[in-house]
Amino acid sequence: MAYAGSYRDGYPPPAPVAIKILIAGGFGAGKTTLVGSVTEIRPLRTEEDLSAPGTHVDLTDGVEEKTTTTVAMDFGRITIRDDLVVYLFGTPGQKRFWFMWDELALGALGAVVLADTRRLADSFPSVDYFERQGTPFIVAVNCFDGAKHFPTDAVRAALNLDPVVPVILCDARRFASCRDVLVNLVEHAIHLLSGSPGNLTSSSA
Ligand SMILES: Nc1nc2c(ncn2[C@@H]2O[C@H](COP(=O)(O)OP(=O)(O)OP(=O)(O)O)[C@@H](O)[C@H]2O)c(=O)[nH]1
Ligand SMILES: [Mg+2]
């Protein structure tokens, strides 16, 4: 019986192509939740308890049930095909851990900036970072229960986004919603890369 991954065409089999995607955004926007919703492996998490001394910086308004925060990264994996794997890296949301972003961003195809409309300003550092780096990104508004819903155009305007940057609504707790977010990002990145002069994919097929 031939299983996927069997050595049919010689040995060793080609290494799968890996796509790296970052999940960024402000404190408590739902990054760890999103990675956990779509990963096929048990997610690697680096959660630590929110401490009493940190209560004046780690404002949990709207996410009062939140008791932990990511201190390094989240990690998840999705196998699309035998030869195509997506690796997800969730960034830490708090400013004191931003020094890790450069390492995490290395080699990423693109990024999702997860936004909570109750604290939209917390999205600015991620948006600024990816704009500066030239990393393709989309903004995914995580629609928290009880939070006022805004049209995507209002979010786009508030974040002063380039018109080409997709803005979509999502629920970080739902697999299908998170999958749609990732598909949207990959399509956006491919679109941008195929338009880049000198890129391998720029020739019209
Ligand atoms: N109602 C609702 N709650 C959510 C949603 N996404 C996350 N939460 C809750 O909101 C809280 C924050 O989620 P996290 O996934 O830890 O947020 P984070 O962005 O990883 O937070 P940091 O790593 O600390 O920056 C958790 O208590 C989640 O259960 C959502 O879509 N809807
Ligand atoms: Mg987290």
mmCIF file of C-alpha atoms and ligand atoms in Angstrom:
data_model
loop_
_atom_site.group_PDB
_atom_site.id
_atom_site.type_symbol
_atom_site.label_atom_id
_atom_site.label_comp_id
_atom_site.label_asym_id
_atom_site.label_seq_id
_atom_site.Cartn_x
_atom_site.Cartn_y
_atom_site.Cartn_z
ATOM 1 C CA MET A 1 0.000 0.000 0.000
ATOM 2 C CA ALA A 2 1.363 3.419 -0.927
ATOM 3 C CA TYR A 3 1.059 5.945 1.828
ATOM 4 C CA ALA A 4 1.450 9.638 1.405
ATOM 5 C CA GLY A 5 5.121 10.284 1.952
ATOM 6 C CA SER A 6 6.192 6.849 0.683
ATOM 7 C CA TYR A 7 9.557 6.871 -1.065
ATOM 8 C CA ARG A 8 8.238 6.296 -4.580
ATOM 9 C CA ASP A 9 10.673 8.411 -6.565
ATOM 10 C CA GLY A 10 13.933 7.757 -4.858
ATOM 11 C CA TYR A 11 15.535 8.502 -1.543
ATOM 12 C CA PRO A 12 15.564 10.758 0.339
ATOM 13 C CA PRO A 13 12.182 12.355 -0.438
ATOM 14 C CA PRO A 14 12.307 16.100 -1.109
ATOM 15 C CA ALA A 15 11.959 18.222 2.005
ATOM 16 C CA PRO A 16 8.548 19.865 2.203
ATOM 17 C CA VAL A 17 8.300 23.542 1.348
ATOM 18 C CA ALA A 18 7.698 25.453 4.565
ATOM 19 C CA ILE A 19 5.728 28.661 4.757
ATOM 20 C CA LYS A 20 6.210 30.771 7.840
ATOM 21 C CA ILE A 21 3.375 33.030 8.969
ATOM 22 C CA LEU A 22 3.410 35.417 11.910
ATOM 23 C CA ILE A 23 0.387 36.138 14.066
ATOM 24 C CA ALA A 24 0.914 39.570 15.587
ATOM 25 C CA GLY A 25 -1.180 42.248 17.277
ATOM 26 C CA GLY A 26 -1.656 43.915 20.609
ATOM 27 C CA PHE A 27 -1.878 42.467 24.082
ATOM 28 C CA GLY A 28 -4.852 40.106 24.436
ATOM 29 C CA ALA A 29 -6.001 40.388 20.791
ATOM 30 C CA GLY A 30 -6.351 36.596 20.567
ATOM 31 C CA LYS A 31 -3.047 35.512 18.958
ATOM 32 C CA THR A 32 -2.537 32.450 21.152
ATOM 33 C CA THR A 33 -6.191 31.533 20.663
ATOM 34 C CA LEU A 34 -5.893 31.747 16.859
ATOM 35 C CA VAL A 35 -2.764 29.579 16.691
ATOM 36 C CA GLY A 36 -4.435 27.026 18.965
ATOM 37 C CA SER A 37 -7.575 26.984 16.787
ATOM 38 C CA VAL A 38 -5.848 26.014 13.540
ATOM 39 C CA THR A 39 -2.768 24.055 14.474
ATOM 40 C CA GLU A 40 -2.806 20.308 13.827
ATOM 41 C CA ILE A 41 -0.213 19.670 16.502
ATOM 42 C CA ARG A 42 -0.468 20.504 20.162
ATOM 43 C CA PRO A 43 0.522 24.168 20.105
ATOM 44 C CA LEU A 44 3.747 25.181 21.749
ATOM 45 C CA ARG A 45 2.861 27.973 24.128
ATOM 46 C CA THR A 46 4.951 30.140 26.395
ATOM 47 C CA GLU A 47 2.270 31.460 28.719
ATOM 48 C CA GLU A 48 3.056 32.955 32.085
ATOM 49 C CA ASP A 49 0.631 34.176 34.712
ATOM 50 C CA LEU A 50 -0.217 37.856 34.665
ATOM 51 C CA SER A 51 1.396 39.169 37.814
ATOM 52 C CA ALA A 52 -0.056 41.619 40.330
ATOM 53 C CA PRO A 53 2.741 44.182 39.732
ATOM 54 C CA GLY A 54 1.942 44.100 36.000
ATOM 55 C CA THR A 55 -1.720 45.007 36.372
ATOM 56 C CA HIS A 56 -1.085 48.687 35.573
ATOM 57 C CA VAL A 57 0.556 47.804 32.218
ATOM 58 C CA ASP A 58 -1.323 44.630 31.273
ATOM 59 C CA LEU A 59 -4.797 46.127 30.955
ATOM 60 C CA THR A 60 -7.303 43.301 30.598
ATOM 61 C CA ASP A 61 -10.366 45.473 29.869
ATOM 62 C CA GLY A 62 -12.703 43.345 27.767
ATOM 63 C CA VAL A 63 -10.710 40.156 28.375
ATOM 64 C CA GLU A 64 -11.125 40.020 32.140
ATOM 65 C CA GLU A 65 -10.938 36.222 32.131
ATOM 66 C CA LYS A 66 -7.393 36.477 30.786
ATOM 67 C CA THR A 67 -4.963 35.222 33.434
ATOM 68 C CA THR A 68 -1.842 34.526 31.350
ATOM 69 C CA THR A 69 0.219 36.222 28.673
ATOM 70 C CA THR A 70 2.641 35.019 26.009
ATOM 71 C CA VAL A 71 6.240 35.739 26.993
ATOM 72 C CA ALA A 72 8.103 34.319 23.970
ATOM 73 C CA MET A 73 5.937 32.898 21.189
ATOM 74 C CA ASP A 74 3.230 30.479 20.154
ATOM 75 C CA PHE A 75 4.016 27.815 17.599
ATOM 76 C CA GLY A 76 1.705 25.716 15.463
ATOM 77 C CA ARG A 77 1.805 23.698 12.246
ATOM 78 C CA ILE A 78 -0.614 22.965 9.396
ATOM 79 C CA THR A 79 0.181 20.366 6.733
ATOM 80 C CA ILE A 80 -1.431 21.425 3.454
ATOM 81 C CA ARG A 81 0.081 18.597 1.387
ATOM 82 C CA ASP A 82 2.928 16.115 1.822
ATOM 83 C CA ASP A 83 5.242 18.707 0.331
ATOM 84 C CA LEU A 84 3.767 21.909 1.800
ATOM 85 C CA VAL A 85 3.702 22.839 5.463
ATOM 86 C CA VAL A 86 2.662 26.076 7.163
ATOM 87 C CA TYR A 87 4.363 27.093 10.389
ATOM 88 C CA LEU A 88 2.591 29.615 12.563
ATOM 89 C CA PHE A 89 4.455 31.845 14.982
ATOM 90 C CA GLY A 90 2.419 33.898 17.418
ATOM 91 C CA THR A 91 4.292 36.919 18.697
ATOM 92 C CA PRO A 92 4.174 38.200 22.273
ATOM 93 C CA GLY A 93 1.810 41.155 22.501
ATOM 94 C CA GLN A 94 3.408 43.203 25.214
ATOM 95 C CA LYS A 95 5.909 45.934 24.562
ATOM 96 C CA ARG A 96 8.519 44.506 26.891
ATOM 97 C CA PHE A 97 8.819 41.440 24.634
ATOM 98 C CA TRP A 98 8.953 43.238 21.280
ATOM 99 C CA PHE A 99 12.728 42.773 21.054
ATOM 100 C CA MET A 100 11.948 39.207 19.880
ATOM 101 C CA TRP A 101 10.021 40.265 16.804
ATOM 102 C CA ASP A 102 13.069 40.531 14.497
ATOM 103 C CA GLU A 103 14.017 36.925 15.207
ATOM 104 C CA LEU A 104 10.451 35.710 14.804
ATOM 105 C CA ALA A 105 9.910 37.665 11.583
ATOM 106 C CA LEU A 106 12.959 36.239 9.810
ATOM 107 C CA GLY A 107 11.915 34.494 6.603
ATOM 108 C CA ALA A 108 8.186 34.997 7.114
ATOM 109 C CA LEU A 109 5.971 34.995 4.014
ATOM 110 C CA GLY A 110 3.616 37.383 5.746
ATOM 111 C CA ALA A 111 1.806 38.351 8.906
ATOM 112 C CA VAL A 112 -1.668 38.588 10.326
ATOM 113 C CA VAL A 113 -2.227 41.618 12.550
ATOM 114 C CA LEU A 114 -4.993 40.557 14.880
ATOM 115 C CA ALA A 115 -6.975 43.550 16.087
ATOM 116 C CA ASP A 116 -9.431 44.104 18.916
ATOM 117 C CA THR A 117 -11.595 47.147 18.119
ATOM 118 C CA ARG A 118 -11.808 47.996 21.836
ATOM 119 C CA ARG A 119 -8.079 48.659 21.779
ATOM 120 C CA LEU A 120 -7.412 49.377 18.134
ATOM 121 C CA ALA A 121 -4.439 51.615 18.908
ATOM 122 C CA ASP A 122 -2.609 48.512 20.186
ATOM 123 C CA SER A 123 -2.446 47.350 16.554
ATOM 124 C CA PHE A 124 -0.317 50.302 15.433
ATOM 125 C CA PRO A 125 3.075 48.902 16.493
ATOM 126 C CA SER A 126 2.474 45.706 14.481
ATOM 127 C CA VAL A 127 1.175 47.611 11.448
ATOM 128 C CA ASP A 128 4.139 50.022 11.613
ATOM 129 C CA TYR A 129 6.587 47.155 12.018
ATOM 130 C CA PHE A 130 5.400 45.192 8.976
ATOM 131 C CA GLU A 131 5.094 48.334 6.851
ATOM 132 C CA ARG A 132 8.700 49.222 7.725
ATOM 133 C CA GLN A 133 9.929 45.683 7.026
ATOM 134 C CA GLY A 134 7.997 45.431 3.761
ATOM 135 C CA THR A 135 6.387 42.222 5.029
ATOM 136 C CA PRO A 136 3.001 41.461 3.405
ATOM 137 C CA PHE A 137 0.306 41.607 6.072
ATOM 138 C CA ILE A 138 -3.430 41.675 6.528
ATOM 139 C CA VAL A 139 -5.504 42.972 9.431
ATOM 140 C CA ALA A 140 -7.948 40.489 10.942
ATOM 141 C CA VAL A 141 -10.431 42.012 13.370
ATOM 142 C CA ASN A 142 -11.131 39.482 16.132
ATOM 143 C CA CYS A 143 -14.827 39.988 16.880
ATOM 144 C CA PHE A 144 -15.061 39.576 20.640
ATOM 145 C CA ASP A 145 -18.481 38.886 22.150
ATOM 146 C CA GLY A 146 -20.004 42.109 23.416
ATOM 147 C CA ALA A 147 -17.565 44.351 21.552
ATOM 148 C CA LYS A 148 -19.081 46.908 19.185
ATOM 149 C CA HIS A 149 -18.725 45.773 15.588
ATOM 150 C CA PHE A 150 -17.291 48.217 13.073
ATOM 151 C CA PRO A 151 -17.271 47.908 9.286
ATOM 152 C CA THR A 152 -13.890 46.961 7.880
ATOM 153 C CA ASP A 153 -13.667 50.307 6.086
ATOM 154 C CA ALA A 154 -13.863 52.095 9.441
ATOM 155 C CA VAL A 155 -11.042 49.927 10.779
ATOM 156 C CA ARG A 156 -9.003 50.563 7.637
ATOM 157 C CA ALA A 157 -9.471 54.305 8.017
ATOM 158 C CA ALA A 158 -8.705 54.277 11.756
ATOM 159 C CA LEU A 159 -5.469 52.377 11.168
ATOM 160 C CA ASN A 160 -4.614 54.528 8.152
ATOM 161 C CA LEU A 161 -3.913 51.428 6.084
ATOM 162 C CA ASP A 162 -2.728 51.317 2.526
ATOM 163 C CA PRO A 163 -5.769 50.488 0.342
ATOM 164 C CA VAL A 164 -4.163 47.219 -0.798
ATOM 165 C CA VAL A 165 -4.004 45.799 2.732
ATOM 166 C CA PRO A 166 -6.955 43.427 3.246
ATOM 167 C CA VAL A 167 -9.055 43.920 6.384
ATOM 168 C CA ILE A 168 -11.314 41.035 7.387
ATOM 169 C CA LEU A 169 -13.438 40.036 10.354
ATOM 170 C CA CYS A 170 -12.743 36.803 12.213
ATOM 171 C CA ASP A 171 -13.369 34.772 15.325
ATOM 172 C CA ALA A 172 -10.042 33.515 16.677
ATOM 173 C CA ARG A 173 -11.813 30.657 18.443
ATOM 174 C CA ARG A 174 -13.155 29.084 15.243
ATOM 175 C CA PHE A 175 -11.070 26.870 12.985
ATOM 176 C CA ALA A 176 -12.874 27.800 9.756
ATOM 177 C CA SER A 177 -12.579 31.506 10.468
ATOM 178 C CA CYS A 178 -8.859 31.249 11.225
ATOM 179 C CA ARG A 179 -8.296 29.138 8.119
ATOM 180 C CA ASP A 180 -9.973 31.855 6.022
ATOM 181 C CA VAL A 181 -7.695 34.456 7.597
ATOM 182 C CA LEU A 182 -4.600 32.459 6.642
ATOM 183 C CA VAL A 183 -5.840 31.815 3.101
ATOM 184 C CA ASN A 184 -6.514 35.531 2.727
ATOM 185 C CA LEU A 185 -2.983 36.367 3.867
ATOM 186 C CA VAL A 186 -1.329 33.826 1.550
ATOM 187 C CA GLU A 187 -3.351 35.085 -1.425
ATOM 188 C CA HIS A 188 -2.423 38.654 -0.560
ATOM 189 C CA ALA A 189 1.278 37.789 -0.215
ATOM 190 C CA ILE A 190 1.281 35.888 -3.518
ATOM 191 C CA HIS A 191 -0.455 38.815 -5.184
ATOM 192 C CA LEU A 192 2.143 41.264 -3.870
ATOM 193 C CA LEU A 193 5.092 39.000 -4.669
ATOM 194 C CA SER A 194 3.865 38.258 -8.171
ATOM 195 C CA GLY A 195 3.743 41.994 -8.771
ATOM 196 C CA SER A 196 7.280 42.577 -7.523
ATOM 197 C CA PRO A 197 9.756 43.271 -10.312
ATOM 198 C CA GLY A 198 12.416 40.585 -10.598
ATOM 199 C CA ASN A 199 10.419 38.060 -8.605
ATOM 200 C CA LEU A 200 10.343 34.502 -9.880
ATOM 201 C CA THR A 201 6.572 34.520 -9.994
ATOM 202 C CA SER A 202 6.358 37.838 -11.809
ATOM 203 C CA SER A 203 6.309 36.392 -15.326
ATOM 204 C CA SER A 204 2.792 36.073 -16.595
ATOM 205 C CA ALA A 205 1.766 32.439 -16.839
HETATM 206 N N1 LIG B 1 -15.068 36.164 23.193
HETATM 207 C C1 LIG B 1 -13.890 35.930 22.636
HETATM 208 N N2 LIG B 1 -12.850 35.726 23.447
HETATM 209 C C2 LIG B 1 -11.659 35.507 22.885
HETATM 210 C C3 LIG B 1 -11.478 35.507 21.507
HETATM 211 N N3 LIG B 1 -10.149 35.315 21.227
HETATM 212 C C4 LIG B 1 -9.555 35.209 22.418
HETATM 213 N N4 LIG B 1 -10.448 35.306 23.413
HETATM 214 C C5 LIG B 1 -10.182 35.302 24.821
HETATM 215 O O1 LIG B 1 -9.454 36.489 25.028
HETATM 216 C C6 LIG B 1 -8.351 36.278 25.866
HETATM 217 C C7 LIG B 1 -7.071 36.680 25.183
HETATM 218 O O2 LIG B 1 -6.697 35.727 24.264
HETATM 219 P P1 LIG B 1 -5.170 35.325 23.947
HETATM 220 O O3 LIG B 1 -5.295 34.362 22.798
HETATM 221 O O4 LIG B 1 -4.442 34.884 25.147
HETATM 222 O O5 LIG B 1 -4.571 36.704 23.463
HETATM 223 P P2 LIG B 1 -3.076 37.008 23.006
HETATM 224 O O6 LIG B 1 -3.182 37.979 21.892
HETATM 225 O O7 LIG B 1 -2.336 35.761 22.741
HETATM 226 O O8 LIG B 1 -2.511 37.706 24.314
HETATM 227 P P3 LIG B 1 -0.988 38.078 24.655
HETATM 228 O O9 LIG B 1 -0.119 36.958 24.197
HETATM 229 O O10 LIG B 1 -0.978 38.209 26.163
HETATM 230 O O11 LIG B 1 -0.700 39.373 23.985
HETATM 231 C C8 LIG B 1 -8.398 34.820 26.267
HETATM 232 O O12 LIG B 1 -9.014 34.759 27.528
HETATM 233 C C9 LIG B 1 -9.287 34.174 25.218
HETATM 234 O O13 LIG B 1 -10.052 33.102 25.731
HETATM 235 C C10 LIG B 1 -12.616 35.697 20.670
HETATM 236 O O14 LIG B 1 -12.556 35.655 19.457
HETATM 237 N N5 LIG B 1 -13.798 35.923 21.298
HETATM 238 MG MG MG B 2 -0.580 35.133 23.487
#
